[in-house]
XYZ file of C-alpha atoms in Angstrom:
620
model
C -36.064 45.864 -11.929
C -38.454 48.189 -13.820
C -40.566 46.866 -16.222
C -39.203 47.960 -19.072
C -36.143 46.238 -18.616
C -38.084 43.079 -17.382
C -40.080 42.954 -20.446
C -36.859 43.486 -22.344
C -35.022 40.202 -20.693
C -38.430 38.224 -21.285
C -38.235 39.157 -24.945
C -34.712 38.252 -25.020
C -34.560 35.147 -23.093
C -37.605 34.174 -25.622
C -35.786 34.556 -28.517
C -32.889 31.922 -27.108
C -35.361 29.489 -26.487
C -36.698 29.380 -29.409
C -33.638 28.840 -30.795
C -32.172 25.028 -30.878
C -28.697 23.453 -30.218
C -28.653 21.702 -33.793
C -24.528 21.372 -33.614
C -24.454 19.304 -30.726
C -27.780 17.690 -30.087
C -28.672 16.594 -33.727
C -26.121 14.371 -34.566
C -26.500 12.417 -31.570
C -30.880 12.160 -32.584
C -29.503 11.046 -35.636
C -27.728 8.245 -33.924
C -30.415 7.167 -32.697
C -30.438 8.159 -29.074
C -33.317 9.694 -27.133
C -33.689 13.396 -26.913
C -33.268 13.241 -23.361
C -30.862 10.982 -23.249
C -28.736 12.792 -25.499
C -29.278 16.355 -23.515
C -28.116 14.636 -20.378
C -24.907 13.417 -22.261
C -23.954 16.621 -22.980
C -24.726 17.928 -19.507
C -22.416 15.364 -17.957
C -19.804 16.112 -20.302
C -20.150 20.177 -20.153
C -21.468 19.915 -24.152
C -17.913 19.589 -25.692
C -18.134 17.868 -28.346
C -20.647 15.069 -30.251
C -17.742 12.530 -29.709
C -17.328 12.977 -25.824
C -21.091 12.998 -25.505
C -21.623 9.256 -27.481
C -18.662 8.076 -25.605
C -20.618 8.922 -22.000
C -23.896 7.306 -23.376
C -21.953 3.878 -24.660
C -20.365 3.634 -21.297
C -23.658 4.330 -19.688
C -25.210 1.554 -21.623
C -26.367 -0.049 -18.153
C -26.212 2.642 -16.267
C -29.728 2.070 -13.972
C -30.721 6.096 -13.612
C -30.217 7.242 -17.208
C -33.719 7.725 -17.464
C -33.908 9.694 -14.294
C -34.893 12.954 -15.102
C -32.585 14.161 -12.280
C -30.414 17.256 -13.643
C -26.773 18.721 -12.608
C -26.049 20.868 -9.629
C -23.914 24.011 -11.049
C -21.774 26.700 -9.428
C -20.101 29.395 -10.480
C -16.656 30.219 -8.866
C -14.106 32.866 -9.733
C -10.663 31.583 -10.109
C -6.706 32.373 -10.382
C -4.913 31.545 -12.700
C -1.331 32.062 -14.062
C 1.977 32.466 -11.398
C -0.503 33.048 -8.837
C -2.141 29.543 -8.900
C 1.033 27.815 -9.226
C 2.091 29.881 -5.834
C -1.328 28.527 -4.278
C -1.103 24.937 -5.728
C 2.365 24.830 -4.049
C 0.497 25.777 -0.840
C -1.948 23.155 -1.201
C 0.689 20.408 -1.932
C 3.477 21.726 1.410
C 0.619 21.895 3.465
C -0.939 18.618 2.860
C 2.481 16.927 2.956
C 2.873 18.781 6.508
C 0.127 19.081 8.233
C -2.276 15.960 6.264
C -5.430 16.763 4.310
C -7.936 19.300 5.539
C -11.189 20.222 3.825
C -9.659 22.733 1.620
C -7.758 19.912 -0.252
C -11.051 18.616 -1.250
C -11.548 21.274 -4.034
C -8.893 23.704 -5.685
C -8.109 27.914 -5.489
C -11.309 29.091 -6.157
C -13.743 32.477 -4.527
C -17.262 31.175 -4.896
C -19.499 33.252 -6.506
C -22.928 31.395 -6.650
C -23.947 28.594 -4.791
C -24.331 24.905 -6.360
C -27.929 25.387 -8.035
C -29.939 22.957 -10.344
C -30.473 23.692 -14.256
C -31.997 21.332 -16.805
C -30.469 19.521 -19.283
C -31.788 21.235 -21.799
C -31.055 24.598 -20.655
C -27.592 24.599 -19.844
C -26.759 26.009 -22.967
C -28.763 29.226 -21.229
C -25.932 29.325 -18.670
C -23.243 29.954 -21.062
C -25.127 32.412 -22.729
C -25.719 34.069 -18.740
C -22.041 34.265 -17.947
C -21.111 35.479 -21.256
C -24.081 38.518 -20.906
C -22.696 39.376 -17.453
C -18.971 39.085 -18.423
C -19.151 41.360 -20.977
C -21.640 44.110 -18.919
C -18.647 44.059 -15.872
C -15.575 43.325 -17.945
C -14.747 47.316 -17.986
C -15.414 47.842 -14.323
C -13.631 44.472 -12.798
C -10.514 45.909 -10.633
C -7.157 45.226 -12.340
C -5.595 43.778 -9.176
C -7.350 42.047 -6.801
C -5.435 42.571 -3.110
C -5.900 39.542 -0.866
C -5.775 39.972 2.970
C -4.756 36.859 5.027
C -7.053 35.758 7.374
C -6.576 32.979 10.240
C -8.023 31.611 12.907
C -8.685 27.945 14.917
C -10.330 26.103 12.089
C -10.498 28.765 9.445
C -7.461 30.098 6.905
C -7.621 32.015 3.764
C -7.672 34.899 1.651
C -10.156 38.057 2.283
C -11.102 40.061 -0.865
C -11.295 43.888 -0.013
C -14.729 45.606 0.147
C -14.157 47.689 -3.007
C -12.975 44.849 -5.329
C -15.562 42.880 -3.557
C -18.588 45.287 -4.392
C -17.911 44.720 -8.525
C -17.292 40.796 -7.842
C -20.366 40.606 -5.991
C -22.003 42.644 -8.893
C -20.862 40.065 -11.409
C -22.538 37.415 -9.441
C -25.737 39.234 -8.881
C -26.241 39.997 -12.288
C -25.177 36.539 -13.768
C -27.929 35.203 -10.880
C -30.541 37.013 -12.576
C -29.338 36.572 -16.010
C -29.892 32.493 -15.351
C -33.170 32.671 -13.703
C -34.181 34.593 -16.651
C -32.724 32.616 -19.585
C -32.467 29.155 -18.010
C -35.378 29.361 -15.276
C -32.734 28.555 -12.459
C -33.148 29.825 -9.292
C -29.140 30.922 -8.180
C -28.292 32.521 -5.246
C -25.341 34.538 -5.519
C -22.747 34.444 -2.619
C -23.107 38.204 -1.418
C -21.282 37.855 2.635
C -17.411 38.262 2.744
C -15.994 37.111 -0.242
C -12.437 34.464 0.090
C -10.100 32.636 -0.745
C -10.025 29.355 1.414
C -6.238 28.250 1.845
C -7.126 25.232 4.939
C -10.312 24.721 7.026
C -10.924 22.359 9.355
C -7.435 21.480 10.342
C -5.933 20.553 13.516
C -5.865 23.772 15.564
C -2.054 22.784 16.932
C -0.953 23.132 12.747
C -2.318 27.089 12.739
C 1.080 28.586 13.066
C 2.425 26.213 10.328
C 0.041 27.172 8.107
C 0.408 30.832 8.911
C 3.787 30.506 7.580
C 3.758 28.369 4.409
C 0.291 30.933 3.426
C 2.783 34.155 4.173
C 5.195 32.942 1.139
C 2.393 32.877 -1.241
C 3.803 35.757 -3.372
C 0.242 37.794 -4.496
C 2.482 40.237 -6.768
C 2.621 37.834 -9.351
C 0.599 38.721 -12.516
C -3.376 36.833 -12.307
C -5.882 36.870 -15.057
C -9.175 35.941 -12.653
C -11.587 33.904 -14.459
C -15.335 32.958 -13.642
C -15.771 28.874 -14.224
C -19.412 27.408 -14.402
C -18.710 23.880 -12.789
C -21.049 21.308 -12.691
C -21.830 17.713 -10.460
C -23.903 14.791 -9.761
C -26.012 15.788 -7.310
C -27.071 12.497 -6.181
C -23.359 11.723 -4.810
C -22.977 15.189 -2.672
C -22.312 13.464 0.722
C -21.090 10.622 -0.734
C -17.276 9.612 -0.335
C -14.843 9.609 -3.808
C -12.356 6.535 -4.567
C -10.002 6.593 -7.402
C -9.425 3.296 -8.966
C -5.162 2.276 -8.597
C -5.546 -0.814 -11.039
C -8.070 -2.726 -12.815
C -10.183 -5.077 -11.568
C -12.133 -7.800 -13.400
C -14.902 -8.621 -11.404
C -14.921 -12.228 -10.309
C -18.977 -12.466 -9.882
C -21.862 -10.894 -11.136
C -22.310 -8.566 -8.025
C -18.553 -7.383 -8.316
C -17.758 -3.955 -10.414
C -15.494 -3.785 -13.838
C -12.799 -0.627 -12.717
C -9.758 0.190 -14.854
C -6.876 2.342 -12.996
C -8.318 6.023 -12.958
C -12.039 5.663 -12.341
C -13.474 7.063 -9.568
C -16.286 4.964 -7.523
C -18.818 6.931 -5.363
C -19.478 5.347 -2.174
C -21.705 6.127 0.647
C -20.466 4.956 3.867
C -24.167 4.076 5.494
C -24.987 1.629 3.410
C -21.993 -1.180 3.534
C -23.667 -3.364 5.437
C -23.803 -6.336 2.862
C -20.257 -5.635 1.807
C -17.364 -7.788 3.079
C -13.846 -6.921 4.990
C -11.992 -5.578 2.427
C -14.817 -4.893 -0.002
C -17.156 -1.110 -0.620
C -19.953 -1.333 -2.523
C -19.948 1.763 -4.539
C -21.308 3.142 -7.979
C -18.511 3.702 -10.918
C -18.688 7.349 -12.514
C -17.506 6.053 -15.599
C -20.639 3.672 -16.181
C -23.169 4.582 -13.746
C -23.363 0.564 -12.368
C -23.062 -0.617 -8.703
C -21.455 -2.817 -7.500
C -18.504 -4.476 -5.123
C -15.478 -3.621 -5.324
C -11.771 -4.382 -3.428
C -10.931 -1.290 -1.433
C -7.193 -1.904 -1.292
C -7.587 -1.474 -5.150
C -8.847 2.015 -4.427
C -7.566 5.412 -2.817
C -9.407 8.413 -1.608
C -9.625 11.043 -3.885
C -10.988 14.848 -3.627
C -13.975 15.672 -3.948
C -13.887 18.005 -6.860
C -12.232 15.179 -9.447
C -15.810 13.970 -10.663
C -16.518 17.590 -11.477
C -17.046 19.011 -15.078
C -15.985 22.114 -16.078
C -18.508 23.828 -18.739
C -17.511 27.322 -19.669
C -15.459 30.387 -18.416
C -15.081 34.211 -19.003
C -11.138 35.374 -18.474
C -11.129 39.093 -17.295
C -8.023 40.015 -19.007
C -6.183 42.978 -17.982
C -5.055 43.546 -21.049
C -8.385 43.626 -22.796
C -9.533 45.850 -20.212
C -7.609 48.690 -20.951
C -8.212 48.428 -24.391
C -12.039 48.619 -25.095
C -11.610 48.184 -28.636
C -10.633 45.022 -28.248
C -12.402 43.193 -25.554
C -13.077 39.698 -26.179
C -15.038 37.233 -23.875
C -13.332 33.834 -23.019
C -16.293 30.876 -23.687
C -14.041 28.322 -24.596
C -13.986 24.946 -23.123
C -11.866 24.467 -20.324
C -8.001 23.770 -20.433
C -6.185 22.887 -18.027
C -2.811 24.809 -16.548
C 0.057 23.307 -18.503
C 2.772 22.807 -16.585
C 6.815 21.787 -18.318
C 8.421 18.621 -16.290
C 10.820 21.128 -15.581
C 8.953 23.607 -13.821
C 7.116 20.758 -11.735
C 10.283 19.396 -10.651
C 12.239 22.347 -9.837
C 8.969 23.579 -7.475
C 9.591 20.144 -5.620
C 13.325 20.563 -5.373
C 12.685 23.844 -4.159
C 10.454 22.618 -1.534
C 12.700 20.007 -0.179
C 15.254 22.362 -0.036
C 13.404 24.617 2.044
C 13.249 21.890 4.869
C 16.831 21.345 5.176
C 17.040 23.689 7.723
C 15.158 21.104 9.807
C 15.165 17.312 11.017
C 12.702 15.008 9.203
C 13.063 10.695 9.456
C 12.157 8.839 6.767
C 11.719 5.342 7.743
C 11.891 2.661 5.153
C 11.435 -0.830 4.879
C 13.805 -3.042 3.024
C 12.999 -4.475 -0.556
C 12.091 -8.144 -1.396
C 14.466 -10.775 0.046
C 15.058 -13.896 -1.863
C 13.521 -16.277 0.599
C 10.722 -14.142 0.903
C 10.018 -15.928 -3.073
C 11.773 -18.956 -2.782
C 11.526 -20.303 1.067
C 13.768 -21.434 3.294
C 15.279 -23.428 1.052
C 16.364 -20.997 -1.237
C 20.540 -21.382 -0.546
C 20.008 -25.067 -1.663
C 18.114 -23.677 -4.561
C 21.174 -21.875 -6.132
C 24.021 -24.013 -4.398
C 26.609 -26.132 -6.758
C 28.168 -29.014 -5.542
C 30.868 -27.363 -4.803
C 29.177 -24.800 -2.790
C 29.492 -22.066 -5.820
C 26.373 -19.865 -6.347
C 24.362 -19.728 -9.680
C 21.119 -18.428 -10.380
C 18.263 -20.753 -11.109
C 15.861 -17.991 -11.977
C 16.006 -14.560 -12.558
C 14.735 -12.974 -9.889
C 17.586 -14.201 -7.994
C 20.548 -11.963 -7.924
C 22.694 -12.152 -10.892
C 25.298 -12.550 -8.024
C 25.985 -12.441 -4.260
C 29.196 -10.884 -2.511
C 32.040 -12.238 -0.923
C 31.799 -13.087 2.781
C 33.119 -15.005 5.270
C 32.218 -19.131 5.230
C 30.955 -18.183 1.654
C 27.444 -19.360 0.844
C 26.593 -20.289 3.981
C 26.326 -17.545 5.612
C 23.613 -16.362 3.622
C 21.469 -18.308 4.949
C 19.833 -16.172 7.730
C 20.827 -12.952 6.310
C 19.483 -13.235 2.526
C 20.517 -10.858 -0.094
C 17.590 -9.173 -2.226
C 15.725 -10.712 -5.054
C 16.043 -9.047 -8.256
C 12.533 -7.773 -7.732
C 13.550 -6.323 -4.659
C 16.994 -4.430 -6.410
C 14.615 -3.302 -8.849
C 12.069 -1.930 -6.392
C 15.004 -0.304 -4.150
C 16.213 1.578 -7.622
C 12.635 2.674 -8.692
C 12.075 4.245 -4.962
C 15.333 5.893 -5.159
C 14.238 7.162 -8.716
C 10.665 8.223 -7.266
C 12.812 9.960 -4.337
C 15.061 12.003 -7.015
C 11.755 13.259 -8.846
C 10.287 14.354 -5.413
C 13.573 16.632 -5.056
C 14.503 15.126 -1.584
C 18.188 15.168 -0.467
C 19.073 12.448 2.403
C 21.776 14.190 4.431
C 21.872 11.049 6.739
C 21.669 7.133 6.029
C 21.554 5.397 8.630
C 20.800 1.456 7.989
C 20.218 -2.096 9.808
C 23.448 -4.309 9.328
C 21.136 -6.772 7.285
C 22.232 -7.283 3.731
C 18.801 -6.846 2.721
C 18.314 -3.506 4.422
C 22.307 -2.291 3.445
C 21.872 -3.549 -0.576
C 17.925 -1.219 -0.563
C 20.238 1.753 0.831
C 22.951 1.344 -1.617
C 20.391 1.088 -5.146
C 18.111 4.225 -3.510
C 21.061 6.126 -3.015
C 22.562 4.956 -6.173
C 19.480 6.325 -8.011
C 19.785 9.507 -6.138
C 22.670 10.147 -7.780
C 24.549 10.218 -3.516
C 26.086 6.788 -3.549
C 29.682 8.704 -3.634
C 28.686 11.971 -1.513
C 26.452 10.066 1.133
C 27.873 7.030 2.949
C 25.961 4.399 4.901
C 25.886 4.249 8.454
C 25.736 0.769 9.845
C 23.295 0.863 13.025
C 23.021 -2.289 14.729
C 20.497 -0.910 16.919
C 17.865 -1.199 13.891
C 18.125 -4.869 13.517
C 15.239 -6.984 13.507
C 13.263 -7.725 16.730
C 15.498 -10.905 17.126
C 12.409 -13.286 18.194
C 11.346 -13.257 14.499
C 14.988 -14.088 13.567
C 15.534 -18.134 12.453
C 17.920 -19.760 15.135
C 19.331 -19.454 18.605
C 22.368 -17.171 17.614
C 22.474 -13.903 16.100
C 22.715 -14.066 12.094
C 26.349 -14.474 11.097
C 26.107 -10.304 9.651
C 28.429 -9.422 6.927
C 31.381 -7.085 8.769
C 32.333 -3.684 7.793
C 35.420 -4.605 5.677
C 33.474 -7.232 3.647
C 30.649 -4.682 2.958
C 33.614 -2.312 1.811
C 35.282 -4.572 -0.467
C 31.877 -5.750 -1.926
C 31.586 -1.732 -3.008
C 29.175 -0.735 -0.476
C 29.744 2.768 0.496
C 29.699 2.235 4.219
C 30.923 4.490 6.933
C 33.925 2.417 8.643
C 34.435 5.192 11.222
C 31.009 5.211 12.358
C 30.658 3.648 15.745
C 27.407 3.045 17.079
C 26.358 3.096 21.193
C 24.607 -0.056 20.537
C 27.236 -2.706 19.108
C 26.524 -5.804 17.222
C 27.680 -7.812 20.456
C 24.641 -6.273 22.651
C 21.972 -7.909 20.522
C 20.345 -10.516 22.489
C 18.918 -14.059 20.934
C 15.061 -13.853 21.370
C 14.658 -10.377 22.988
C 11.308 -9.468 24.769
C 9.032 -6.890 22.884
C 9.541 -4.611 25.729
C 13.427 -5.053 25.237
C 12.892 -4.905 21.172
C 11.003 -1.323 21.981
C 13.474 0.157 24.536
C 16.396 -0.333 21.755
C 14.948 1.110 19.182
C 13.440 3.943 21.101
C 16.890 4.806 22.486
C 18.897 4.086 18.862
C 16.505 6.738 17.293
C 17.084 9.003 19.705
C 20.845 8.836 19.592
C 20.560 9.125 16.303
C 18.047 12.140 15.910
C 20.483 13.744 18.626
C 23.436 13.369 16.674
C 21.888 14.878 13.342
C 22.084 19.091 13.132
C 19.523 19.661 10.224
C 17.789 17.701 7.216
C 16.580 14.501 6.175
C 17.617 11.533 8.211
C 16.736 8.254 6.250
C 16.502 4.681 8.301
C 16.476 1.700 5.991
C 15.254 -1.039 7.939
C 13.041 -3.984 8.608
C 8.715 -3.525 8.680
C 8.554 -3.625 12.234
C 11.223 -0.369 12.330
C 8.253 1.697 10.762
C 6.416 1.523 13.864
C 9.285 1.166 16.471
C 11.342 4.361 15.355
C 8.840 6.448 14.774
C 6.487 6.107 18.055
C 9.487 7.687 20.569
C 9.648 10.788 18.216
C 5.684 11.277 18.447
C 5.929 10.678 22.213
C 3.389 7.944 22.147
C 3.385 4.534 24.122
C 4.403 1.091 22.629
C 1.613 -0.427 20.614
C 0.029 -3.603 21.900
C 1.911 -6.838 21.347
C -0.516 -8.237 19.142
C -1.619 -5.026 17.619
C 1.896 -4.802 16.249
C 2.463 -8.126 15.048
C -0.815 -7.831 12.559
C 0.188 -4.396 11.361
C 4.003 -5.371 10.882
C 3.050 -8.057 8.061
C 0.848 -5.593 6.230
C 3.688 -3.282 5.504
C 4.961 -3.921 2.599
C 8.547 -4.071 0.588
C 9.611 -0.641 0.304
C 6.860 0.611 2.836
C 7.510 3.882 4.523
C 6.689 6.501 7.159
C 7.908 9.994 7.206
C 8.038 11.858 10.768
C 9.134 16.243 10.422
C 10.116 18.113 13.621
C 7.588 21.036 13.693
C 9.282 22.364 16.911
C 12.030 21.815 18.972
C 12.359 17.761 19.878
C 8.280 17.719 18.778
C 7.763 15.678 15.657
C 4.627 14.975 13.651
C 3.394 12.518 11.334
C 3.262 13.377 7.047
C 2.865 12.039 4.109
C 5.960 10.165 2.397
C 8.143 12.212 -0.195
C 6.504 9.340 -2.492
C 3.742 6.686 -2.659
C 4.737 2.777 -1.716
C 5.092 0.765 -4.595
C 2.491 -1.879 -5.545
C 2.556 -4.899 -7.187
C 1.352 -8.575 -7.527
C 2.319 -12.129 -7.168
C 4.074 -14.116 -10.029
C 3.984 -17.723 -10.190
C 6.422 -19.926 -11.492
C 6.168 -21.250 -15.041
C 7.281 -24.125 -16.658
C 7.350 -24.482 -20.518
C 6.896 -27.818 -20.372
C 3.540 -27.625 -18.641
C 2.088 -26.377 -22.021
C 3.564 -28.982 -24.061
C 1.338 -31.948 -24.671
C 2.191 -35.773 -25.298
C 2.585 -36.878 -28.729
């Protein structure tokens, strides 16, 4: 740089310092809150607004480090936006679903531009002023269209930028490098080797080719404003792992952590060796405290969430070609507003798109009465004269005809009216994802036959799509009550209590074969060859089981070519699936399936005991 210039920047960047951030940082002195208290605020909160900054210090009320004069790590990334990112977000959603979460997942579409670097609190404002210098010095030179050329290999998948839109991107970060060591003393280091897009990294090499394809449909002819993001994030949680809170927790003892659904908890693996089964000791974002708290309360979340996003600069193409009007974007971010619509016609259209293959859903049956009420729960709801009524409301508001009447219910319980209700809100879940069941195939339990009827009622197929009746999926019969085989409702009772079942269907594997107290090894060889049979007999689309919590494990296994779990091993996992629980298996090739993610998450919920008014009335 020749020293003219130099002693031009130094003369600039003095002027800015002198200057002071009265807008932001003065009403928060006049609150009453430290200087650098209040600068750190509005760090962690990418200096918004006044009210977003108190609101961070009054949760950080206890917060042990906000004295520490540690500072932000910030980066500077260049990203899509528009049709474009939709196209890529679609990507990153099929291939998780297909091929599970790879390192890629862990942030969104982005080219980086500078490397995570350090800036005080007090001179992030300096940043802003950096990008919106450099912005405007490139904004007539940035390439209208950026092409993108795919690039794949083992471990590796993503976008190349060509070397002559990459020489003016690289320019932009250069200069905004210099323009923050200058105005904001930072040292950056701008990203100056190949410049890309990352679409997966670090995936299982035997999911390349899948990838391959879902990147190819990524349409890059759609219209994309690219804009340069200044991102910021704790630095003291880099290599530490991110949980998002499901529900709240009130913490029990002092050592325990307050979390409300949606906070994310920073744990680091290395250091959980005072922390019991079950239990993470981690540090909440929200507050800044430490503490235990429940892991099953808890799911991982990407690594990105906890960031803040401070400022951008759009390069329009429309501003570009008119120089009388350019305009820099500093605004805060936004983000990409999506209808219902859209987001639910991109998921139909991905379901769609897998018809043309075979993919199981296995899913466990909904809450059974006795599951609530014991094995006394007939008695419970029994007249005198044998009639049924319902003694609370979560059982049924009735039952259906059958042979022997009441009885018979006995070993083959109907649902609860928790368990209808879960059965209809999966079905609901399962319409929103855009799934179509072509197949539904389904244990002769009640239990499992009422969950297919209520999910397929909510999926709007309970007149297109009729229930198969599959013996073959019954329970493991050892963990059935009795010496016989449950008296099962038959095919003409399930018809005339309006469930849409399949009377032609004729299974290989007949109620008759079941035997009383079957070995595990027997249990496994049935289901293995019922799954088969009926994977064999399906052409295309989504085959859906509805069955008991052991079928989760036992029909999926023979697809993934893997041996019978251990006797034991099985028992303990079985009774942690719960009601609704599910497992989704897609054929990738020919008779070669893989484990994915459900169409939808498992429902969760908690216990309810039983309550009598009475109990609260006191004796006069």
């Amino acid at each position: 740089m020749a020293a003219k210039e130099t002693q031009l920047y130094t003369k600039i960047a003095k002027k800015l310092k002198d200057q002071t951030t009265l807008p932001l940082l003065e009403p928060l002195l006049a609150m009453g809150f430290p200087a650098h208290m209040a600068q750190k605020a509005l760090a962690a909160t990418g200096r918004r607004t006044v009210e977003e900054a108190s609101e961070w210090l009054h949760f950080h009320y206890n917060d042990p480090s906000l004295d520490d004069p540690i500072p932000q790590e910030y980066a500077l990334y260049l990203c899509p936006t528009g049709p474009l990112l939709e196209k890529l977000q679609d990507f990153w959603r099929e291939s998780k679903r297909q091929c599970g979460k790879n390192r890629a997942h862990e942030t969104f579409p982005h080219v980086t531009l500078c490397d995570f670097f350090t800036c005080e609190d007090q001179k992030v404002e300096y940043l802003y002023e950096a990008l919106k210098r450099t912005g405007d010095k490139i904004l007539s030179s940035f390439p209208s269209t950026i092409p993108l050329n795919l690039h794949s290999s083992i471990s590796y998948l993503g976008f190349f930028i060509s070397d002559s839109s990459a020489d003016v991107i690289r320019e932009f970060a250069m200069s905004f490098a210099t323009e923050a060591s200058i105005l904001a003393d930072c040292i950056v280091k701008p990203c100056t080797k190949q410049l890309h897009l990352t679409l997966a990294h670090k995936f299982c090499p035997h999911h390349q080719k899948t990838l391959e394809q879902l990147a190819k449909s990524i349409d890059q002819l759609h219209n994309c404003q690219w804009t340069a993001a200044l991102y910021s994030r704790d630095m003291r949680f880099v290599h530490y792992q991110t949980l998002r809170a499901l529900f709240q927790y009130k913490p029990q003892n002092m050592d325990e952590l307050m979390i409300t659904a949606g906070d994310y908890i920073f744990v680091d693996r290395t250091q959980q060796a005072e922390a019991s089964e079950g239990w993470v000791i981690g540090i909440s974002h929200r507050t800044g405290c430490r503490g235990f708290v429940p892991e099953n309360y808890t799911e991982r979340a990407n690594e990105s969430d906890t960031w803040v996003k401070h400022r951008t600069y759009t390069f329009s193409l429309a501003i570009a070609l008119d120089s009388k009007d350019r305009e820099h974007d500093t605004t805060m971010n936004h983000k990409l507003q999506h209808s219902l619509m859209t987001a639910k016609t991109s998921k139909i259209q991905t379901w769609q798109g897998l018809t043309h293959r075979r993919s199981l859903l296995v899913v466990r049956h909904g809450e059974r009465v006795d599951q609530i009420f014991g094995k006394s729960w007939l008695q419970q709801c029994s007249t005198i004269d044998g009639k049924y009524y319902r003694p609370d409301m979560n059982f049924p508001s009735s039952l259906p005809e059958r042979k022997n009447g009441l009885k018979n219910f006995e070993n083959d319980p109907p649902l609860s009216s928790c368990g209808i209700f879960q059965s209809r809100l999966t079905g609901e879940a399962l319409l929103d994802s855009g799934i179509k069941i072509n197949y539904m195939y389904c244990s002769p339990a009640l239990r499992c036959i009422q969950t297919a009827k209520y999910i397929l009622e909510e999926l709007k197929q309970e007149k297109s799509l009729k229930i198969r009746v599959e013996p073959g999926l019954f329970e493991w019969t050892k963990w059935e009550i009795g010496d016989t085989i449950p008296a099962l409702m038959s095919l003409a009772e399930l018809s005339r209590a309006k469930y849409n079942v399949d009377v032609d269907y004729r299974s290989e594997f007949p109620l008759s074969s079941l035997k009383t107290s079957e070995s595990y090894d027997d249990y496994v060889k049935r289901c293995s060859m019922t799954v088969k049979q009926i994977v064999a007999a399906c052409q295309g689309g989504v085959i859906s089981i509805i069955s008991h919590g052991s079928a989760l494990d036992s029909c999926t296994r023979p697809l993934l070519n893997l041996p019978p779990r251990d006797i034991s091993d099985f028992a303990q996992l079985v009774r942690k699936i719960p009601s609704l629980g599910m497992c989704f298996c897609e054929e990738i090739e020919e008779n070669k399936w893989q484990l994915n993610n459900p169409p939808v998450k498992t429902l969760t919920h908690g216990s309810n005991s039983a309550f009598n008014w009475r109990n609260w009335i006191q004796d006069c």
